[in-house]
Amino acid sequence: MTTADFAAFSNNAVMFASIVYVLAFVAHVTEWATGRAVTVTEVTEVAEPEAALVGGSPSPAQAAPRPVDEDHEERVDKWGRIGLALTVVAVLLHGAALVTRGLGADPIRVPWGNMYEFTLAGSFGVGLMYLLLGRRYHLRWMGLPVTAFEVVVLMLAGLLLYVPAGPLVPALHSYWLVIHVAAAVVASGAFAVGAIAAVLFLVKDRAGRRGSLRPGGYLDRLPELNALDRLSYRLHAFGFPIWTFAALVAGPIWAEYAWGRYWNWDPKEVWAFITWVVYAAYLHARATAGWRGKAAAVIALVGFATLLFNFVGINFFFGGGSLHSYAG
Amino acid sequence: MTSTQTDPVAGAGGAAPNPTPPSQPPALAPLELARWTWRQLTSMRTALVLLFLLALAAVPGSVVPQRDIDQVAVADWERDHPTLARVYDALGLFSVYDSVWFSAIYILLMVSLVGCVVPRLRIYWRGMRARPPRAPRNLGRLPESRRWVVDAPPDAVLQEAAGVLRKRRYRVDSDLAGDGAVAAERGYLREAGNLLFHASVLLVLVAFAFGQLYGYKGGVITVVGQGFSNALSQYDDFSPGSLFAPDDLSPLSFTVEDFDVSFLTSGPNMGQPEDFSAKVRYAAEPGDEPQDYDLKVNHPLTLDGVNVFLVGHGYAPVVTVRDGNGDVAYEGPVTFLPQDASFASFGVLKVPDAAPDQLGFEGLFLPTYGFTMARGPFSQFPDDLDPVLSLVPYRGDLGLDEGSPQSVYQLDKDDLRTFKSTDASRGSAARLKLSPGDTVELPDGAGSITFDRVDRWVKLQVSDTPGKGLALLGVLLGILGLMGSLFIRPRRAWVRASADPEDGRRTVVELAGLDRSSGGDLAGEIDELERQLRSDQEDS
Ligand code: HEM
């Protein structure tokens, strides 16, 4: 294949990935819709599947017998499995798009030289982390928000940010850039998945408090609150050292080579630091009585907001003012 | 994690050493008050608030231009908002990261950190040497417990249990007598990791502050062929740390021998620089044998911790100016600053030695000349394929004797006049267009200018940030500590063996565990322990 072939393949792969994400999303919607339609026919005591999966003990509320139709449960599960399988396909396509994007430039290079590629790489990180961490933490119930996120982000990337493949500006030639961005992408992916857990925690908490948890509905079928809180902590704990490495080791080393100062208080650096501090605060909050749970979840989301702002906001609002700006 | 807060002795769970500080200051003796203040400052909640303040305080520096980073941007901002600029300046908003309030926050954080780490070190030291706590009376009430019956006698069971637990890296209380139970604990390194992490944060802060205070960064524009020696007067811009002394400059010198740049000539990113590099001959100290080095982006020259970087490049047309008397009044390169990616560059030439009138020139250098009626002259491509100088000449008084310093990139036009254009359709002021080799006479016999050739200049940045090795070491140790702190699971396990009340010849084995951090898979661990114990017991 020629360079141009790779570039064209990349564009097609992004499109196919988007389509498969849409299908995965539909499968997950069907999964939850089927779940809600469970009819109250039989009363059997079945262990709460999600709670068992995340390794938590069932909460009193969920240990209570719930009307379950086994056929229906099977159908729900089948749709969930279809959704997951489709997501695997989509993430593979997404990864292929990223790789060929790099091969589609002459000379070959890492595929993160501009906002389009950055968005492609970042959303790939989210999908990848969802699948990898999902194996360990059983995150299939997160398929709905994750696939929705991917669909929206890839669409925005294609519509608003697309630029044809081309070489990097010389300041970006460095393997430290590869390490720096790869680590940042992985950490952001973990934080994104963690943020989803935090959002679901808050929403479920609120619904539970207002008594509007519909039996069998999406929220009801999520892991219980404690498990969500703990899961969110573990996801963030996974991402935090990687982020520390990306933002405070690989980034400064690259800056030292590229600009002669390992830390320049450049807007991008400032916001990476802010993100780091907020997530450090989150970890502290979880260890402080009275902050665990809701307050901690809010802090985690503030952290994610600063991450997003760094990713999107800096490039758009600060433009050329930042040495890190790839927007042009 | 809740469980650890009532159990500070072993210290492995990482709870705050000061659970809940009293919220009211006691109206007591100064010593009491000081103690109360100290407890407040070193509480986890204060650490949390300080962390937030630090994040918040860092924000303005990303919004308002910073002196240390871009003095030109600050100057522009001050010109556009004169009143607000004074307020901002008073608040330190143009140099947030060495402002009083920013420093106050991180110094408080450091104090809080010390106050937090030191007592925990003591607690940890005691905890390290403590024996695992004895088995609770009722193991069945712990979060995870198992119970089964075997044939082996209790002593043998306990002996084996101790072996299994040791193999799984538990610290086991070897005093088996009396209690009829084995107590074990593991994960002591979690707290060690946490302490290492916090100590590393301190180390990084100190190393970073050191670099900021004693370091410097300067920029020099050097025309290819010319030299540089490391002295304050040689810099075009220079930003030293507050404790930097000019004597600290290392006696480095170099000559820029050659410069290469290539631009993409096709494709959607046409005109983007593909690569550039400068050949320099340097000497670390006067008298040293000069060495050659290829400076590239991401490939700096490092001497004794001082880094020399290639950060930019541009054109320096070489011109000769003769004055009205026919004498050579200027001969040499003129630095033009690129305005955009096409390297259309703006520059100024001042010729104070010209007589009878001083001469000045201002205009554009276009590396690859293009012209349309709509745009006027412009550059089609950043490489010097068809270079053209397009200058407006002035005569009169350059204003250089007035004492106030002038930028070399600006003409003070108060006492300067243009020449009258010969072609009124192109404006009233005369404009000169020169290609290399051209000589153009100025009107009224005021002199002439010759465009000899095109040289290039490079912008070099020289910087020194002492303490960077220490800072890097600190962050790496910090990550190591962090991983220990986040992923090591402190956990306790007990095995009790007693005669079966129903069948005295058999032995009841009870196994139970307790996680001292959240998020661990305790059930899995206890299952695994049970499997190993049982298989061992079945073997024997
Ligand atoms: C620059 C300031 C600080 C930073 C960046 C920082 C960062 C962190 C991080 C990332 C953790 C997470 C480790 C974990 O969850 O196990 C942590 C834990 C902890 N920090 Fe800090 N910290 C700072 C200051 C302080 C201060 C001043 C105190 C004292 C009050 C403190 C006390 C603790 C404690 C007790 C833990 C253990 C929490 C646990 O493991 O559950 N930290 N810190």
PDB file of C-alpha atoms in Angstrom, chain B residues 420-429:
ATOM      1  CA  LYS B 420       8.567  61.240  -2.843  1.00  0.00           C
ATOM      2  CA  SER B 421       7.403  58.431  -5.042  1.00  0.00           C
ATOM      3  CA  THR B 422       8.163  58.620  -8.749  1.00  0.00           C
ATOM      4  CA  ASP B 423       5.130  56.487  -9.536  1.00  0.00           C
ATOM      5  CA  ALA B 424       2.179  58.166  -7.849  1.00  0.00           C
ATOM      6  CA  SER B 425      -0.098  55.232  -8.650  1.00  0.00           C
ATOM      7  CA  ARG B 426       1.763  53.136  -6.047  1.00  0.00           C
ATOM      8  CA  GLY B 427       1.451  55.560  -3.159  1.00  0.00           C
ATOM      9  CA  SER B 428       3.090  58.832  -2.310  1.00  0.00           C
ATOM     10  CA  ALA B 429       6.133  57.419  -0.521  1.00  0.00           C
TER      11      ALA B 429
END
